[in-house]
Coordinates of C-alpha atoms in Angstrom, one line a residue:
M234 CA -18.5 7.4 -18.0
K235 CA -17.1 4.3 -19.6
E236 CA -19.1 1.2 -19.6
I237 CA -17.8 -1.6 -17.3
I238 CA -17.3 -4.7 -19.3
M239 CA -18.4 -7.9 -17.5
T240 CA -15.3 -9.3 -16.0
T241 CA -14.3 -11.0 -12.8
M242 CA -11.9 -8.8 -10.7
T243 CA -11.8 -10.6 -7.4
A244 CA -9.0 -11.6 -5.0
S245 CA -8.7 -13.2 -1.6
I246 CA -6.3 -12.6 1.3
A247 CA -6.4 -14.5 4.6
G248 CA -10.0 -15.8 4.0
F249 CA -11.3 -12.3 3.0
T250 CA -12.8 -12.0 -0.5
F251 CA -12.5 -8.7 -2.4
E252 CA -15.1 -8.1 -5.0
D253 CA -12.8 -5.5 -6.7
I254 CA -9.0 -5.4 -6.6
L255 CA -8.6 -1.7 -6.2
L256 CA -8.1 0.3 -3.1
N257 CA -6.4 3.5 -1.9
A258 CA -2.8 3.7 -0.9
A259 CA -2.3 4.4 2.8
G260 CA -1.9 8.2 3.2
V261 CA -4.4 9.2 0.5
Y262 CA -8.1 9.9 1.2
C263 CA -7.9 8.2 4.5
Q264 CA -7.0 10.9 7.1
T265 CA -10.5 11.5 8.4
T266 CA -13.7 9.5 8.6
E267 CA -15.2 11.7 5.9
E268 CA -12.4 10.7 3.5
L269 CA -12.6 7.1 4.5
D270 CA -16.4 7.1 3.9
Q271 CA -15.7 8.3 0.3
I272 CA -13.4 5.3 -0.4
L273 CA -15.7 2.9 1.4
T274 CA -18.6 3.8 -0.9
A275 CA -16.6 4.5 -4.1
P276 CA -17.7 2.4 -7.1
G277 CA -14.8 0.2 -8.2
A278 CA -13.0 0.2 -4.8
G279 CA -12.9 -3.2 -3.3
S280 CA -11.3 -2.2 0.0
L281 CA -9.7 0.7 1.9
V282 CA -6.7 1.1 4.1
T283 CA -6.7 3.6 6.9
K284 CA -4.0 6.2 7.4
S285 CA -0.9 4.7 9.0
A286 CA -1.5 5.4 12.7
T287 CA 0.8 6.2 15.6
P288 CA -0.3 5.7 19.2
A289 CA -1.2 9.3 19.6
E290 CA -2.4 12.0 17.2
R291 CA 0.4 13.5 15.1
A292 CA 0.5 16.7 13.1
G293 CA 3.3 15.6 10.7
N294 CA 5.8 17.8 9.0
P295 CA 5.3 21.5 8.8
G296 CA 5.2 23.6 5.6
V297 CA 4.5 22.6 2.0
R298 CA 4.8 18.8 2.2
Y299 CA 3.2 17.6 -1.1
A300 CA 3.7 18.8 -4.6
D301 CA 2.7 17.5 -8.0
M302 CA 5.6 17.3 -10.5
P303 CA 6.2 15.9 -14.0
L304 CA 5.7 12.2 -13.9
G305 CA 4.1 12.1 -10.5
S306 CA 4.4 13.7 -7.0
I307 CA 6.8 14.3 -4.2
N308 CA 5.8 14.4 -0.6
S309 CA 7.2 14.5 2.9
M310 CA 4.1 14.3 5.1
G311 CA 5.7 13.0 8.3
L312 CA 2.9 10.6 9.3
P313 CA 0.1 13.1 10.1
N314 CA -2.7 11.0 11.6
L315 CA -5.5 11.2 14.2
S316 CA -4.2 8.2 16.3
L317 CA -4.7 4.5 16.4
D318 CA -7.9 4.7 18.5
Y319 CA -9.5 7.0 15.8
Y320 CA -8.9 4.6 13.0
L321 CA -9.5 1.4 15.0
D322 CA -12.9 2.7 16.0
Y323 CA -13.7 3.4 12.4
A324 CA -12.5 0.0 11.2
I325 CA -14.5 -1.8 13.8
A326 CA -17.7 0.2 12.9
H327 CA -17.4 -0.6 9.2
Q328 CA -15.6 -4.0 9.0
D329 CA -18.8 -5.8 8.0
E330 CA -19.3 -3.6 4.9
K331 CA -16.0 -4.5 3.1
P332 CA -12.8 -6.2 4.1
L333 CA -10.6 -3.4 5.6
F334 CA -6.9 -2.8 6.2
L335 CA -5.9 -1.1 9.4
S336 CA -2.4 0.5 9.0
I337 CA 0.0 1.3 11.8
A338 CA 3.4 2.9 11.7
G339 CA 5.0 3.4 15.1
L340 CA 8.1 5.6 15.3
T341 CA 9.7 2.9 17.6
K342 CA 9.4 -0.9 18.0
A343 CA 7.7 -0.3 21.3
D344 CA 5.1 1.9 19.5
N345 CA 4.3 -0.9 17.1
L346 CA 4.1 -3.6 19.7
Q347 CA 1.8 -1.4 21.9
M348 CA -0.5 -0.8 19.0
L349 CA -0.5 -4.5 17.9
H350 CA -1.4 -5.5 21.5
E351 CA -4.3 -3.0 21.4
I352 CA -5.6 -4.4 18.1
Q353 CA -5.2 -8.0 19.2
D354 CA -7.4 -7.2 22.2
S355 CA -10.0 -5.3 20.2
D356 CA -13.0 -6.4 18.2
F357 CA -11.4 -5.6 14.9
N358 CA -11.5 -8.7 12.6
G359 CA -10.0 -7.3 9.4
L360 CA -6.4 -7.2 8.1
V361 CA -3.6 -5.2 9.7
E362 CA -0.8 -3.5 7.8
L363 CA 2.4 -2.9 9.7
N364 CA 4.2 -0.1 7.9
L365 CA 7.9 -0.7 7.9
S366 CA 8.6 1.9 5.3
C367 CA 7.9 5.5 6.0
P368 CA 10.7 7.5 4.4
N369 CA 9.6 11.0 5.6
V370 CA 10.0 11.2 9.3
P371 CA 13.2 13.2 10.0
G372 CA 15.8 11.2 11.9
K373 CA 13.9 7.9 11.5
P374 CA 15.4 5.3 9.1
Q375 CA 13.1 2.9 7.3
T376 CA 12.9 -0.3 9.2
G377 CA 12.4 -2.3 6.1
Y378 CA 16.0 -1.8 5.1
D379 CA 17.3 -3.3 8.3
F380 CA 16.7 -7.0 7.8
D381 CA 17.8 -8.0 11.3
T382 CA 15.5 -5.5 13.0
T383 CA 12.6 -6.5 10.7
R384 CA 13.1 -10.1 11.8
Q385 CA 13.2 -9.1 15.5
I386 CA 10.0 -7.1 15.2
L387 CA 8.1 -9.9 13.5
E388 CA 9.4 -12.5 16.0
E389 CA 8.1 -10.4 18.9
T390 CA 4.8 -9.6 17.0
F391 CA 3.9 -13.2 16.2
A392 CA 4.6 -14.3 19.7
F393 CA 1.2 -12.8 20.6
F394 CA -0.5 -11.5 17.5
K395 CA -3.0 -13.9 15.9
K396 CA -5.0 -11.7 13.5
P397 CA -4.2 -11.4 9.8
L398 CA -1.1 -9.3 9.4
G399 CA 1.0 -8.0 6.5
V400 CA 3.8 -5.5 6.1
K401 CA 4.2 -2.4 3.9
L402 CA 7.7 -2.4 2.4
P403 CA 10.0 0.2 1.0
P404 CA 11.3 -0.3 -2.6
Y405 CA 14.4 -2.5 -2.9
F406 CA 16.9 -1.9 -5.7
D407 CA 19.3 -4.8 -5.5
I408 CA 18.5 -8.4 -6.4
A409 CA 20.3 -9.6 -3.3
H410 CA 18.0 -7.5 -1.2
F411 CA 14.9 -9.2 -2.7
D412 CA 16.5 -12.5 -1.5
M413 CA 17.4 -11.1 1.9
I414 CA 13.9 -9.7 2.7
A415 CA 12.1 -12.7 1.4
A416 CA 14.3 -15.0 3.6
V417 CA 13.0 -13.0 6.6
L418 CA 9.4 -12.7 5.6
N419 CA 9.0 -16.4 4.6
D420 CA 9.7 -17.4 8.2
F421 CA 6.5 -15.9 9.4
P422 CA 2.8 -16.5 8.8
L423 CA 2.2 -13.2 7.0
A424 CA -1.0 -12.7 5.1
F425 CA 0.4 -10.2 2.6
V426 CA 3.1 -7.7 1.7
N427 CA 2.3 -4.3 0.3
T428 CA 5.0 -3.0 -2.1
I429 CA 6.1 -0.3 -2.7
N430 CA 6.0 2.7 -0.4
S431 CA 7.2 5.9 -2.1
I432 CA 10.8 6.0 -3.4
G433 CA 12.4 7.7 -0.6
N434 CA 14.4 10.9 -0.5
G435 CA 14.1 12.3 -4.0
L436 CA 14.4 16.0 -4.7
M437 CA 12.7 18.2 -7.3
V438 CA 13.3 21.9 -8.1
D439 CA 10.7 24.4 -9.0
P440 CA 12.1 26.0 -12.2
E441 CA 10.2 29.3 -11.6
T442 CA 11.7 29.9 -8.2
D443 CA 14.9 27.8 -8.1
T444 CA 13.6 26.3 -4.8
A445 CA 12.9 22.8 -3.7
M446 CA 9.3 21.9 -4.3
I447 CA 8.5 20.9 -0.7
A448 CA 9.7 22.3 2.6
P449 CA 10.5 19.4 5.1
K450 CA 14.0 17.8 5.2
G451 CA 15.4 20.5 2.9
G452 CA 13.2 19.4 0.0
F453 CA 13.8 15.7 0.2
G454 CA 10.7 13.5 -0.1
G455 CA 9.1 10.4 -1.4
L456 CA 8.4 10.0 -5.1
G457 CA 5.1 8.6 -6.3
G458 CA 3.0 8.4 -9.4
A459 CA 4.2 7.5 -12.9
I460 CA 7.9 7.8 -12.0
A461 CA 7.5 4.9 -9.5
K462 CA 5.9 2.4 -11.9
P463 CA 9.1 0.5 -13.0
T464 CA 10.3 0.2 -9.4
A465 CA 6.9 -1.0 -8.3
L466 CA 6.7 -3.6 -11.0
A467 CA 10.1 -4.9 -10.2
N468 CA 9.3 -5.2 -6.5
V469 CA 6.0 -6.9 -7.1
R470 CA 7.7 -9.3 -9.5
G471 CA 10.8 -9.9 -7.4
L472 CA 8.9 -10.5 -4.2
R473 CA 6.2 -12.7 -5.9
Q474 CA 8.9 -14.9 -7.2
R475 CA 10.5 -15.4 -3.8
L476 CA 7.7 -15.3 -1.2
N477 CA 5.7 -18.3 0.0
A478 CA 2.5 -18.8 -2.0
G479 CA 0.4 -18.0 1.0
I480 CA 1.8 -14.5 1.3
K481 CA -0.3 -12.4 -1.1
V482 CA 1.0 -9.2 -2.7
I483 CA -0.6 -5.7 -2.9
G484 CA 1.0 -3.8 -5.7
T485 CA 1.4 0.0 -5.2
G486 CA 3.0 2.6 -7.4
G487 CA 2.6 4.3 -10.7
V488 CA -1.1 3.6 -11.4
Q489 CA -2.5 6.2 -13.8
N490 CA -4.6 4.0 -16.1
G491 CA -6.0 0.5 -16.5
R492 CA -2.9 -0.8 -18.2
D493 CA -0.9 0.1 -15.2
V494 CA -3.3 -2.0 -13.0
Y495 CA -3.0 -4.8 -15.5
D496 CA 0.8 -4.7 -15.4
L497 CA 0.9 -4.9 -11.6
V498 CA -1.4 -7.9 -11.7
L499 CA 0.7 -9.5 -14.5
C500 CA 3.7 -9.2 -12.3
G501 CA 2.0 -10.9 -9.4
A502 CA -0.2 -8.4 -7.5
D503 CA -3.4 -9.7 -5.9
L504 CA -4.7 -6.2 -5.1
V505 CA -3.6 -2.8 -6.5
S506 CA -3.6 0.4 -4.5
V507 CA -3.7 3.9 -5.9
G508 CA -2.0 6.9 -4.4
T509 CA -0.9 10.0 -6.5
T510 CA -3.7 9.6 -9.1
L511 CA -6.3 9.2 -6.4
H512 CA -5.0 12.4 -4.8
Q513 CA -5.2 14.2 -8.1
E514 CA -8.6 12.9 -9.3
G515 CA -10.5 11.8 -6.2
P516 CA -12.4 8.6 -5.5
E517 CA -14.1 8.6 -8.9
V518 CA -10.8 7.3 -10.2
F519 CA -11.6 3.7 -9.1
N520 CA -14.5 3.3 -11.6
R521 CA -12.4 4.8 -14.4
L522 CA -9.5 2.4 -13.7
K523 CA -11.8 -0.6 -13.4
A524 CA -13.4 0.2 -16.8
E525 CA -10.0 0.7 -18.4
L526 CA -8.7 -2.6 -16.9
A527 CA -11.7 -4.4 -18.3
E528 CA -11.0 -3.0 -21.7
Q529 CA -7.4 -4.1 -21.5
M530 CA -8.5 -7.6 -20.4
K531 CA -10.9 -7.8 -23.3
L532 CA -8.1 -6.9 -25.8
K533 CA -6.1 -9.7 -24.4
G534 CA -9.0 -12.2 -24.3
Y535 CA -9.3 -12.4 -20.6
D536 CA -12.5 -12.2 -18.5
D537 CA -10.9 -13.0 -15.1
V538 CA -7.8 -11.4 -13.5
N539 CA -6.8 -14.8 -12.3
Q540 CA -6.1 -15.8 -15.9
F541 CA -3.1 -13.5 -16.2
R542 CA -2.0 -12.8 -12.6
S543 CA 1.8 -13.6 -12.3
A544 CA 1.9 -14.5 -16.0
L545 CA 4.6 -12.1 -17.1
Q546 CA 6.7 -13.5 -19.9
T547 CA 10.4 -12.8 -20.2
L548 CA 12.5 -12.7 -23.3
N549 CA 14.8 -15.5 -22.4

């Protein structure tokens, strides 16, 4: 195992201090308490996020719903989870060990408001992630692409919700859309945004069988891993430039090595979450990434991530 070079890799969100900046991406190693325990205790992981929950247990999409592919992965999981109560109980039991993120993803606005009321009335005192960006539920569009609906949900949420709240966002592909979503988000006391969720509705073919690589939705699924890195960097950068300073950014997408973590921080990420590579390697990946990030920082003459966060230079 590579030696960890002495560096400072801390961040803060809504008064919570993270001793390391890495965590899992929602959906990976967070379905069961056994998986969550592995992330909670993994060296190099500063936090964890629970599986995005619905009010009741949900099986998700049938058939082959995840596949590794060149440059990453494709999936159409369909929000399999063990219910809000399952993850809320876990989060309350472990919230004094590390700052935790409790993720929810209702299939309707009513679902989300119901779950937020339950969390508000509970003993949970961590951070809540409202997932507005699941691309893999058949017949359900991504809320994060509907700016008016996003505003309506946040207005109704902040009428009663007083705990630290952030949103998980889909990738945006137009500069005007960065402006439009930031104009909505800046009107609310959000603690953070998490960007990006997988790039929705890609399609990959298995060359051996001439079939789609996954079964749900005729083979359409979210793209993650290396293929997502340029889009993730653009979204982290684009949102960091537009959001109020108090809204922190969690960068997600394309992390394979320490340089990838470095680049997300350089573009403005406070924390960095890992999905496909965590799925492929397991929780040991956090210590590897931390060591590689430390090496990259040493090469650049940094000993604290705050020295280069949001410091991307442009050619003009």
